[in-house]
Coordinates of C-alpha atoms and ligand atoms in Angstrom, one line a residue:
X24 CA 91.9 94.0 183.7
X25 CA 90.4 91.2 184.0
X26 CA 91.6 88.4 181.8
X27 CA 90.5 85.4 183.9
X28 CA 86.9 84.3 183.7
X29 CA 84.7 81.0 184.9
X30 CA 83.6 79.3 182.1
X31 CA 80.3 79.5 181.2
X32 CA 79.5 75.7 180.7
X33 CA 81.4 75.1 184.4
X34 CA 79.2 77.7 186.0
X35 CA 76.7 74.9 187.4
X36 CA 77.6 71.5 186.0
X37 CA 80.7 69.1 187.0
X38 CA 82.2 69.2 190.4
X39 CA 85.2 71.1 190.8
X40 CA 88.3 70.1 192.5
X41 CA 89.2 71.9 195.5
X42 CA 91.7 73.7 193.6
X43 CA 89.5 75.1 191.4
X44 CA 87.1 75.6 194.2
X45 CA 89.8 78.1 195.4
X46 CA 90.7 79.8 192.2
X47 CA 86.5 80.4 191.7
X48 CA 86.2 81.7 195.3
X49 CA 89.2 84.1 194.4
X50 CA 87.3 85.4 190.8
X51 CA 84.2 85.9 192.8
X52 CA 85.9 88.0 195.4
X53 CA 87.8 89.9 193.1
X54 CA 90.8 88.7 194.4
X55 CA 94.4 89.6 192.1
X56 CA 91.6 91.7 189.6
X57 CA 90.8 88.2 188.4
X58 CA 94.0 86.8 187.3
X59 CA 94.8 83.6 187.0
X60 CA 98.2 82.8 186.6
X61 CA 99.6 79.5 187.6
X62 CA 103.6 78.3 186.8
X63 CA 105.3 75.0 186.6
X64 CA 108.5 75.4 187.8
X65 CA 110.7 71.9 187.8
X66 CA 114.4 72.0 188.6
X67 CA 116.3 70.7 186.0
X68 CA 118.4 68.1 187.8
X69 CA 116.2 64.8 185.5
X70 CA 114.1 63.8 183.8
X71 CA 110.1 64.3 184.0
X72 CA 108.2 61.4 184.7
X73 CA 104.3 60.7 185.0
X74 CA 104.0 62.6 188.3
X75 CA 105.5 65.5 186.9
X76 CA 102.6 65.0 184.2
X77 CA 100.1 65.2 186.3
X78 CA 101.5 68.8 187.9
X79 CA 102.0 70.2 184.5
X80 CA 98.3 68.7 183.2
X81 CA 97.1 70.8 186.3
X82 CA 99.1 74.1 186.3
X83 CA 98.9 74.3 182.5
X84 CA 95.0 72.9 182.3
X85 CA 93.6 76.0 184.8
X86 CA 95.5 78.3 183.1
X87 CA 93.4 77.3 180.0
X88 CA 90.6 76.5 181.9
X89 CA 90.1 80.3 183.4
X90 CA 91.6 82.0 180.4
X91 CA 94.8 82.9 182.6
X92 CA 98.5 82.2 182.2
X93 CA 100.9 79.4 182.7
X94 CA 104.6 80.0 183.1
X95 CA 107.3 77.5 182.2
X96 CA 109.8 78.4 184.8
X97 CA 113.4 76.2 186.1
X98 CA 113.8 76.2 189.3
X99 CA 117.7 76.1 188.3
X100 CA 119.7 77.2 192.0
X101 CA 121.6 74.1 192.1
X102 CA 124.2 74.1 189.6
X103 CA 126.2 70.8 190.8
X104 CA 123.0 68.7 190.3
X105 CA 121.7 70.6 187.1
X106 CA 122.4 70.5 183.3
X107 CA 121.0 72.0 180.0
X108 CA 120.0 68.4 179.2
X109 CA 117.7 68.3 181.6
X110 CA 116.0 71.7 180.4
X111 CA 116.0 70.5 176.8
X112 CA 114.1 67.3 177.7
X113 CA 111.8 69.1 179.6
X114 CA 111.0 71.5 177.4
X115 CA 110.4 68.6 174.9
X116 CA 107.9 66.6 177.0
X117 CA 105.9 69.8 178.3
X118 CA 105.6 70.7 174.2
X119 CA 104.6 66.5 173.9
X120 CA 102.0 66.9 176.1
X121 CA 100.5 69.9 174.6
X122 CA 101.0 72.3 176.6
X123 CA 102.4 75.8 175.7
X124 CA 104.3 79.0 177.9
X125 CA 104.3 81.1 174.7
X126 CA 106.9 83.6 175.4
X127 CA 106.7 83.2 179.0
X128 CA 110.0 80.6 179.8
X129 CA 112.0 81.8 183.0
X130 CA 114.5 80.9 185.1
X131 CA 115.4 81.2 188.7
X132 CA 118.7 82.2 188.2
X133 CA 117.6 85.6 185.9
X134 CA 116.2 86.5 189.2
X135 CA 119.8 86.1 191.0
X136 CA 120.3 89.7 191.3
X137 CA 116.9 90.5 192.3
X138 CA 117.2 87.9 195.3
X139 CA 120.5 89.1 196.3
X140 CA 118.8 92.4 196.9
X141 CA 115.8 90.5 198.5
X142 CA 118.9 89.4 200.8
X143 CA 120.6 92.6 202.0
X144 CA 116.9 94.0 202.5
X145 CA 116.5 91.5 205.0
X146 CA 120.0 91.9 206.4
X147 CA 119.4 95.6 206.6
X148 CA 115.8 94.6 208.5
X149 CA 118.1 93.0 210.7
X150 CA 116.4 89.7 209.5
X151 CA 119.5 87.9 208.5
X152 CA 123.0 87.5 209.2
X153 CA 126.1 85.8 208.1
X154 CA 127.1 82.2 210.1
X155 CA 130.4 80.8 210.2
X156 CA 129.5 78.1 211.4
X157 CA 129.8 74.6 209.2
X158 CA 126.7 72.7 207.6
X159 CA 127.3 69.9 210.5
X160 CA 127.5 72.5 213.0
X161 CA 124.1 74.0 211.8
X162 CA 122.4 71.2 211.6
X163 CA 123.9 69.9 215.0
X164 CA 122.6 73.3 216.5
X165 CA 119.0 72.8 215.1
X166 CA 117.6 71.0 217.7
X167 CA 114.4 68.4 217.1
X168 CA 110.7 69.4 216.7
X169 CA 110.5 68.3 220.6
X170 CA 113.7 70.6 221.7
X171 CA 114.5 73.9 220.9
X172 CA 117.9 74.7 218.5
X173 CA 120.9 76.8 219.6
X174 CA 120.8 80.3 218.5
X175 CA 124.4 81.1 216.6
X176 CA 127.0 83.1 217.8
X177 CA 126.7 84.9 214.5
X178 CA 123.3 86.0 215.1
X179 CA 124.6 89.2 217.0
X180 CA 126.6 89.9 214.3
X181 CA 125.8 94.5 213.2
X182 CA 124.1 95.0 210.0
X183 CA 127.5 96.6 208.5
X184 CA 129.4 93.2 209.8
X185 CA 126.7 91.4 207.8
X186 CA 126.7 93.6 204.7
X187 CA 130.4 93.5 204.5
X188 CA 130.5 89.8 205.0
X189 CA 127.5 88.8 202.4
X190 CA 129.2 91.3 199.7
X191 CA 132.5 89.7 200.1
X192 CA 130.9 86.1 200.0
X193 CA 129.1 87.4 196.5
X194 CA 133.2 88.9 195.4
X195 CA 134.7 85.6 196.2
X196 CA 136.8 86.0 199.0
X197 CA 135.5 82.8 200.7
X198 CA 135.8 79.3 200.4
X199 CA 133.2 76.4 199.8
X200 CA 131.5 75.8 203.0
X201 CA 133.2 78.5 205.2
X202 CA 129.8 80.5 205.7
X203 CA 126.3 81.2 205.2
X204 CA 123.3 83.6 205.0
X205 CA 120.9 82.5 207.3
X206 CA 117.7 83.9 208.1
X207 CA 117.0 85.3 211.9
X208 CA 113.6 83.8 212.6
X209 CA 113.1 81.8 215.7
X210 CA 115.7 78.5 217.0
X211 CA 112.8 77.7 219.1
X212 CA 110.1 77.9 216.5
X213 CA 108.0 74.2 216.6
X214 CA 108.8 74.4 212.8
X215 CA 111.6 73.2 211.9
X216 CA 111.8 75.5 209.0
X217 CA 111.7 78.8 210.7
X218 CA 115.0 77.9 213.2
X219 CA 116.9 80.5 211.2
X220 CA 117.2 78.8 207.5
X221 CA 120.2 78.5 205.2
X222 CA 119.4 81.2 202.5
X223 CA 122.8 81.4 200.4
X224 CA 125.6 79.2 200.5
X225 CA 129.0 79.9 198.7
X226 CA 129.8 77.5 195.8
X227 CA 132.5 78.1 193.5
X228 CA 130.8 75.4 190.5
X229 CA 130.1 76.5 187.3
X230 CA 126.1 77.6 186.1
X231 CA 124.4 76.1 183.5
X232 CA 123.1 79.5 182.5
X233 CA 124.8 81.8 184.6
X234 CA 128.1 80.6 184.2
X235 CA 131.1 81.4 186.8
X236 CA 129.2 85.1 187.5
X237 CA 127.9 83.5 190.8
X238 CA 129.7 82.0 193.5
X239 CA 127.1 82.1 196.3
X240 CA 123.8 80.4 195.2
X241 CA 120.5 80.8 197.1
X242 CA 118.6 78.0 198.6
X243 CA 115.3 76.3 196.8
X244 CA 113.5 77.7 199.3
X245 CA 114.5 81.1 199.3
X246 CA 114.4 80.9 195.6
X247 CA 110.9 79.2 195.2
X248 CA 108.6 81.8 196.8
X249 CA 109.9 85.0 195.4
X250 CA 110.7 83.6 192.0
X251 CA 106.9 83.0 191.9
X252 CA 106.1 86.3 193.4
X253 CA 108.3 88.3 190.7
X254 CA 106.1 86.3 188.2
X255 CA 103.1 87.6 190.0
X256 CA 101.9 84.2 190.2
X257 CA 97.8 84.0 191.4
X258 CA 98.2 80.3 192.3
X259 CA 101.3 78.7 193.7
X260 CA 100.4 74.6 193.5
X261 CA 102.9 72.3 195.0
X262 CA 103.0 69.4 197.0
X263 CA 102.4 68.3 200.0
X264 CA 105.3 68.8 201.6
X265 CA 105.9 71.9 200.9
X266 CA 103.2 72.8 203.5
X267 CA 105.5 73.1 206.2
X268 CA 107.9 74.9 204.2
X269 CA 104.5 77.7 203.5
X270 CA 105.1 79.4 207.1
X271 CA 108.4 80.3 205.8
X272 CA 107.5 81.1 202.3
X273 CA 105.1 84.0 203.7
X274 CA 107.7 85.0 206.3
X275 CA 110.1 86.0 203.4
X276 CA 107.3 87.5 201.6
X277 CA 106.0 89.6 204.6
X278 CA 109.5 90.8 205.6
X279 CA 110.9 91.8 202.2
X280 CA 107.4 93.5 201.1
X281 CA 106.6 92.0 198.0
X282 CA 103.2 91.0 196.3
X283 CA 102.3 87.2 197.8
X284 CA 100.8 84.6 195.9
X285 CA 98.2 81.5 197.0
X286 CA 100.3 78.1 197.8
X287 CA 98.2 75.8 197.5
X288 CA 99.5 71.6 198.5
X289 CA 98.2 68.5 196.9
X290 CA 98.4 65.3 196.8
X291 CA 101.7 63.7 194.6
X292 CA 100.7 61.0 192.7
X293 CA 101.7 57.5 194.1
X294 CA 101.7 54.6 191.2
X295 CA 101.7 50.9 191.7
X296 CA 104.6 48.9 190.7
X297 CA 106.6 52.2 190.1
X298 CA 109.2 54.0 191.8
X299 CA 109.0 58.3 191.1
X300 CA 112.2 59.5 193.1
X301 CA 114.5 61.0 190.6
X302 CA 117.0 59.8 192.9
X303 CA 116.3 56.3 192.0
X304 CA 115.5 56.7 188.7
X305 CA 118.7 58.0 188.4
X306 CA 120.1 54.9 189.7
X307 CA 118.2 52.7 187.5
X308 CA 119.6 54.1 184.3
X309 CA 123.3 54.6 186.2
X310 CA 123.2 51.0 187.0
X311 CA 121.9 49.5 183.6
X312 CA 118.9 47.8 185.1
X313 CA 117.1 50.1 181.9
X314 CA 118.5 50.9 178.6
X315 CA 118.8 55.0 179.7
X316 CA 115.9 57.5 180.4
X317 CA 113.7 57.0 177.9
X318 CA 113.7 53.2 178.1
X319 CA 109.7 52.3 177.4
X320 CA 109.7 50.7 181.0
X321 CA 110.2 53.5 182.9
X322 CA 107.8 56.1 184.1
X323 CA 109.8 59.1 182.3
X324 CA 107.8 61.1 180.0
X325 CA 110.7 60.3 177.3
X326 CA 110.4 56.6 178.7
X327 CA 106.5 56.4 177.9
X328 CA 106.4 58.5 174.7
X329 CA 108.9 56.3 173.6
X330 CA 106.8 52.9 174.6
X331 CA 104.0 54.1 172.6
X332 CA 101.5 56.1 174.8
X333 CA 99.5 59.3 173.5
X334 CA 99.9 62.7 175.1
X335 CA 95.5 62.5 174.9
X336 CA 96.1 59.4 177.0
X337 CA 98.5 60.8 179.9
X338 CA 96.1 64.1 179.5
X339 CA 93.2 61.9 180.3
X340 CA 95.0 59.7 182.8
X341 CA 95.8 63.3 184.7
X342 CA 92.2 64.0 184.4
X343 CA 90.5 61.0 185.4
X344 CA 92.6 60.5 189.1
X345 CA 91.4 64.2 189.8
X346 CA 93.6 66.2 192.9
X347 CA 93.8 65.1 195.9
X348 CA 94.2 66.5 199.1
X349 CA 96.0 63.4 200.7
X350 CA 98.5 60.8 199.5
X351 CA 97.3 57.6 197.5
X352 CA 98.8 55.3 195.1
X353 CA 97.2 55.0 192.0
X354 CA 96.7 51.5 190.3
X355 CA 99.3 51.9 187.4
X356 CA 96.4 49.4 185.5
X357 CA 94.1 52.5 185.3
X358 CA 97.4 54.3 183.6
X359 CA 97.2 51.1 181.0
X360 CA 93.6 51.5 180.6
X361 CA 93.5 54.9 179.5
X362 CA 96.3 54.0 176.8
X363 CA 94.3 51.3 175.7
X364 CA 91.1 53.7 174.7
X365 CA 92.6 55.7 173.2
X366 CA 94.3 53.6 170.8
X367 CA 91.2 51.7 170.5
X368 CA 89.7 54.7 168.6
X369 CA 92.7 55.7 166.8
X370 CA 95.0 53.2 166.2
X371 CA 94.8 51.0 163.1
X372 CA 94.7 47.2 163.4
X373 CA 96.9 44.7 161.8
X374 CA 96.9 40.6 162.0
X375 CA 100.1 39.7 163.5
X376 CA 101.3 36.4 165.0
X377 CA 104.0 36.3 167.8
X378 CA 104.5 33.0 168.3
X379 CA 103.9 31.1 165.0
X380 CA 103.5 27.8 163.9
X381 CA 102.5 26.8 160.4
X382 CA 99.4 26.2 158.9
X383 CA 98.9 24.0 155.4
X384 CA 95.5 24.4 153.8
X385 CA 95.8 20.8 151.6
X386 CA 92.8 21.8 149.4
X387 CA 94.2 25.3 148.8
X388 CA 95.8 25.7 144.9
X389 CA 99.0 26.0 145.2
X390 CA 99.8 29.0 143.7
X391 CA 96.8 30.4 143.9
X392 CA 96.7 34.4 146.2
X393 CA 93.9 36.1 146.9
X394 CA 93.6 39.5 148.4
X395 CA 91.5 39.8 151.7
X396 CA 89.9 43.3 152.7
X397 CA 89.8 43.9 156.6
X398 CA 88.9 46.9 158.1
X399 CA 91.7 49.1 159.5
X400 CA 89.7 50.4 162.7
X401 CA 85.8 49.4 163.2
X402 CA 85.6 52.0 165.7
X403 CA 86.3 54.5 163.4
X404 CA 84.5 54.7 160.1
X405 CA 86.7 56.3 158.5
X406 CA 89.5 54.2 158.6
X407 CA 88.7 52.5 155.6
X408 CA 90.0 49.1 154.8
X409 CA 93.2 46.9 153.6
X410 CA 93.7 44.3 151.5
X411 CA 95.6 41.5 152.9
X412 CA 97.0 37.9 151.0
X413 CA 95.7 34.8 151.7
X414 CA 97.8 31.8 150.9
X415 CA 97.6 28.0 151.2
X416 CA 100.5 28.2 154.0
X417 CA 99.7 30.5 156.7
X418 CA 100.9 31.4 160.1
X419 CA 98.9 31.0 163.2
X420 CA 99.6 31.3 167.4
X421 CA 101.0 28.2 168.6
X422 CA 98.7 28.9 171.8
X423 CA 95.3 28.8 169.1
X424 CA 96.1 25.4 169.0
X425 CA 95.6 22.8 171.3
X426 CA 95.8 18.8 170.4
X427 CA 93.9 17.7 173.2
X428 CA 91.6 20.8 174.4
X429 CA 88.8 20.9 176.8
X430 CA 85.4 21.7 175.7
X431 CA 85.9 25.4 176.6
X432 CA 88.9 25.8 173.9
X433 CA 86.9 27.4 170.6
X434 CA 90.0 27.6 168.6
X435 CA 91.8 25.0 166.5
X436 CA 92.2 21.6 167.6
X437 CA 92.0 17.8 165.7
X438 CA 88.6 17.9 163.7
X439 CA 87.1 21.3 165.0
X440 CA 86.6 24.3 162.9
X441 CA 87.8 28.0 163.5
X442 CA 87.1 30.9 161.5
X443 CA 90.3 32.8 160.0
X444 CA 89.5 36.4 160.0
X445 CA 88.6 38.1 157.0
X446 CA 89.0 34.9 155.0
X447 CA 87.6 31.1 155.4
X448 CA 86.6 28.6 158.0
X449 CA 89.0 26.4 158.2
X450 CA 89.0 22.6 159.6
X451 CA 92.1 21.3 161.0
X452 CA 92.6 17.6 160.1
X453 CA 95.9 16.4 161.6
X454 CA 99.3 17.4 162.6
X455 CA 102.9 16.8 161.7
X456 CA 105.4 16.7 164.4
X457 CA 109.1 17.0 165.0
X458 CA 110.3 13.3 165.1
X459 CA 113.0 14.3 167.9
X460 CA 111.3 17.2 169.5
X461 CA 107.7 16.0 169.4
X462 CA 106.7 19.8 168.5
X463 CA 103.9 20.5 166.2
X464 CA 106.0 22.1 162.8
X465 CA 102.5 21.9 160.6
X466 CA 99.1 22.3 161.4
X467 CA 96.8 20.6 158.0
X468 CA 94.1 22.0 157.3
X469 CA 90.9 22.0 154.7
X470 CA 89.2 25.3 153.7
X471 CA 85.7 26.2 152.7
X472 CA 85.2 28.0 149.9
X473 CA 81.6 28.7 150.9
X474 CA 82.3 30.4 153.4
X475 CA 84.9 33.2 152.2
X476 CA 84.7 36.1 154.5
X477 CA 82.0 39.0 153.1
X478 CA 80.2 36.9 150.9
X479 CA 76.7 36.5 151.2
X480 CA 76.8 32.7 151.4
X481 CA 79.7 33.1 154.2
X482 CA 77.0 33.5 157.4
X483 CA 77.8 29.8 158.5
X484 CA 78.8 30.4 162.6
X485 CA 81.7 29.0 164.0
X486 CA 83.0 29.5 167.6
X487 CA 86.3 30.7 167.5
X488 CA 87.8 33.4 165.2
X489 CA 91.6 33.3 164.7
X490 CA 94.1 36.0 163.6
X491 CA 96.8 34.8 160.8
X492 CA 99.2 35.9 157.9
X493 CA 100.3 34.1 154.7
X494 CA 104.0 32.9 155.4
X495 CA 105.7 34.1 152.4
X496 CA 104.2 37.6 152.1
X497 CA 104.8 38.4 156.1
X498 CA 106.9 40.9 157.5
X499 CA 109.2 40.1 160.0
X500 CA 109.8 42.2 162.8
X501 CA 111.6 42.4 166.2
X502 CA 108.9 42.8 168.8
X503 CA 110.1 44.0 172.3
X504 CA 107.2 43.0 175.0
X505 CA 107.4 45.2 178.2
X506 CA 106.3 44.6 181.5
X507 CA 106.1 46.0 184.3
X508 CA 109.4 46.7 186.0
X509 CA 108.8 46.0 189.4
X510 CA 107.8 42.7 191.1
X511 CA 106.6 44.4 193.9
X512 CA 103.1 46.6 194.3
X513 CA 104.8 49.2 195.9
X514 CA 108.9 49.0 195.4
X515 CA 109.3 52.4 197.8
X516 CA 108.4 50.0 200.6
X517 CA 110.8 47.0 200.5
X518 CA 110.6 44.1 203.1
X519 CA 113.6 44.5 205.5
X520 CA 116.7 44.6 204.6
X521 CA 115.9 45.3 201.2
X522 CA 116.3 47.7 198.3
X523 CA 113.5 48.8 195.7
X524 CA 116.2 47.3 193.0
X525 CA 115.7 44.1 194.8
X526 CA 112.4 43.3 193.3
X527 CA 113.2 44.3 189.5
X528 CA 111.0 42.1 187.2
X529 CA 113.7 39.9 185.8
X530 CA 111.1 39.0 182.9
X531 CA 110.1 43.1 182.3
X532 CA 111.8 43.0 178.6
X533 CA 111.2 39.4 176.1
X534 CA 112.5 40.3 172.9
X535 CA 110.9 38.3 170.2
X536 CA 110.7 37.6 166.1
X537 CA 107.1 38.9 165.1
X538 CA 105.1 37.9 161.5
X539 CA 103.3 40.9 160.4
X540 CA 100.9 41.1 157.3
X541 CA 102.9 42.9 154.6
X542 CA 100.5 46.4 155.4
X543 CA 102.6 47.3 158.1
X544 CA 104.9 48.6 155.5
X545 CA 102.3 51.0 153.4
X546 CA 100.7 51.8 156.5
X547 CA 103.8 53.0 157.6
X548 CA 105.0 55.1 154.4
X549 CA 101.2 56.7 154.8
X550 CA 101.9 57.9 158.6
X551 CA 105.3 58.4 158.3
X552 CA 106.3 61.4 160.9
X553 CA 104.9 61.5 164.8
X554 CA 102.9 64.7 164.4
X555 CA 99.3 63.2 165.3
X556 CA 101.0 61.3 167.7
X557 CA 99.5 58.1 166.2
X558 CA 101.5 57.5 163.6
X559 CA 103.2 54.1 164.0
X560 CA 101.0 53.3 166.9
X561 CA 98.8 49.4 166.1
X562 CA 96.4 47.2 167.3
X563 CA 97.9 44.2 166.1
X564 CA 94.4 42.1 166.5
X565 CA 93.5 40.1 169.8
X566 CA 97.4 40.6 171.3
X567 CA 97.5 44.3 172.1
X568 CA 99.0 47.9 171.3
X569 CA 101.9 48.0 169.5
X570 CA 104.0 51.1 168.4
X571 CA 106.9 51.3 166.3
X572 CA 110.5 51.8 168.2
X573 CA 113.1 54.9 167.5
X574 CA 115.5 52.1 166.6
X575 CA 113.5 51.0 163.7
X576 CA 114.4 51.0 160.1
X577 CA 112.2 50.2 157.1
X578 CA 114.8 46.9 156.7
X579 CA 114.4 46.1 160.2
X580 CA 111.1 47.0 161.5
X581 CA 111.1 47.4 165.7
X582 CA 108.0 47.3 167.8
X583 CA 107.2 47.7 171.3
X584 CA 104.0 46.5 172.8
X585 CA 102.3 49.4 174.6
X586 CA 99.9 47.4 176.4
X587 CA 98.1 44.0 175.7
X588 CA 94.4 44.0 175.1
X589 CA 93.2 43.1 178.4
X590 CA 94.6 43.3 181.6
X591 CA 96.4 39.9 181.7
X592 CA 99.6 40.4 180.5
X593 CA 100.6 38.7 177.4
X594 CA 97.5 35.8 177.4
X595 CA 95.9 35.6 174.3
X596 CA 92.3 37.0 174.8
X597 CA 89.8 34.0 174.8
X598 CA 88.2 33.7 171.5
X599 CA 84.4 35.2 171.7
Ligands
LIG618 P1 113.1 67.3 193.7 O1 113.9 65.9 194.5 O2 114.2 67.0 192.9 O3 112.8 68.1 193.8 P2 110.5 66.8 192.2 O4 110.1 65.9 192.4 O5 109.5 67.6 193.6 O6 112.0 66.3 193.0 P3 110.4 68.8 190.6 O7 111.6 69.5 189.3 O8 111.1 69.9 192.1 O9 111.1 67.6 191.1 O10 109.3 69.2 190.1 C1 108.3 69.7 189.5 C2 107.4 70.2 190.4 O11 106.7 69.2 189.7 C3 107.1 70.5 191.9 O12 105.9 71.4 191.6 C4 106.8 69.5 191.8 O13 105.6 69.5 193.1 C5 105.5 68.6 190.9 N1 105.7 67.2 191.5 C6 106.9 66.2 191.0 N2 106.4 65.2 191.6 C7 105.4 64.9 191.4 C8 104.6 63.8 191.6 N3 104.7 63.0 192.0 N4 102.9 64.6 191.6 C9 102.7 65.6 191.2 N5 103.6 66.5 191.1 C10 105.1 66.4 191.4
LIG619 MG1 110.8 69.8 194.2

């Protein structure tokens, strides 16, 4: 049955990546009866990161595009490092990214019996043997790429002896590390992976799914390709470092005599100012450099989610970077661009003041409160309007005022006018300073009642427009300003004598108290939950995109800065 097809609209348009070209060629020539079946095969030994997200989008994306299927399979062959905590988080992350494995959730551990039988086939064919050398002896006799290894003295064991020893390994007669099963290939092969690699090791360890049923476990290399074969995966997509493993995978498939998936390698994703190895991410968590796997500074999917990234922005990022055959590093600002672009279209606007200074409008009536109107999102005509209260005492950003400004400064200064967004034009008359510190405590202004925003006579133009909040109506919120976790573009390539942790950015998190317009309370009630992926996400006008944090409660609002509005960190945008 042919269930996979080349989408009609794709036939002549848009350039395909090299993997799509291979798949389309296979479809045209009728390989695999026109099936396309991919899989995402994580090892549940850590949380997924943005690199995995690339692989998820690629594999599930191809399944979808060619009307094929995509499995989620946990390659859980190493019980010592794996845990259900990771299994659960991986499933959550794949779903959150918007992909569905339907009923096709598998575990390599489901195939342990089958894999064992495959090993027995190899033993019977004299293609595998039990070796009593220690791990050190095995690695000591492997040779180097230019010098052949030495054959194990156990290599000539008879089939009967091997079958007997292997079944006794399984039965638990031997202790960890005393014996292994090895493939009998070629100790002189220029490919080190072909020098009698280990297939099974003895490990008396509890497995998160098979419990204590097994005390021998297949090596990743022996499990991975065969698992793909069992699932009849047509295109096994993996990262470049597995290119050199491919001859070994092909050898297993050929010698065992089973269905052969086609392996295709692509370059793994690297991102500037980021580390992506699971070992390093785990170390950051363990050393307390970050507050857990979902710290918003982490490149993990749960970290990005908590920070306020949307699945759409991550999928768009994965699409934009494409698929490469050579290693490369993607600028982290592209990821930031993708989330900015998405939130610009979809997130509601709010006015929030992060570093407030008081503005008193001397000629405004003491007790008057006017309701001003502002559009929720100028990019979305259906987003509606919200009301915001205006009163005599307001707060603006301290950076939006200068006592002695240069010519090009179009914000507030003595004697100068600015428009308060959605309100009036005001003019600065005088300032009050603290006698002790000299710091400005109040800016006194007058307003021009003829300039109320939206009124026909309000067309008078001034150069600057500022955001503001009414002091007595403003809602306090904790705001966590995140910056890049590392100060070095490539922390994985440290200077001599240093480690990636020497480049941790001491200013990667600043916590401040912001004052936000009161609509923040009602708009949060309205959006609730997180089903649309956009709720709790806002543009604080002129500042950036912010997202309600998990720690937030109606009494104590907490926001994360997703990204600043412009690429330059934490600078208030110059007013047009
Ligand atoms: P490990 O060192 O534990 O094997 P890993 O990052 O390779 O780490 P896996 O769980 O084996 O983790 O990865 C699952 C899938 O995600 C694999 O197919 C792998 O090729 C892919 N993947 C992992 N990291 C990246 C990356 N940076 N870019 C693209 N794909 C990746
Ligand atoms: Mg891996």
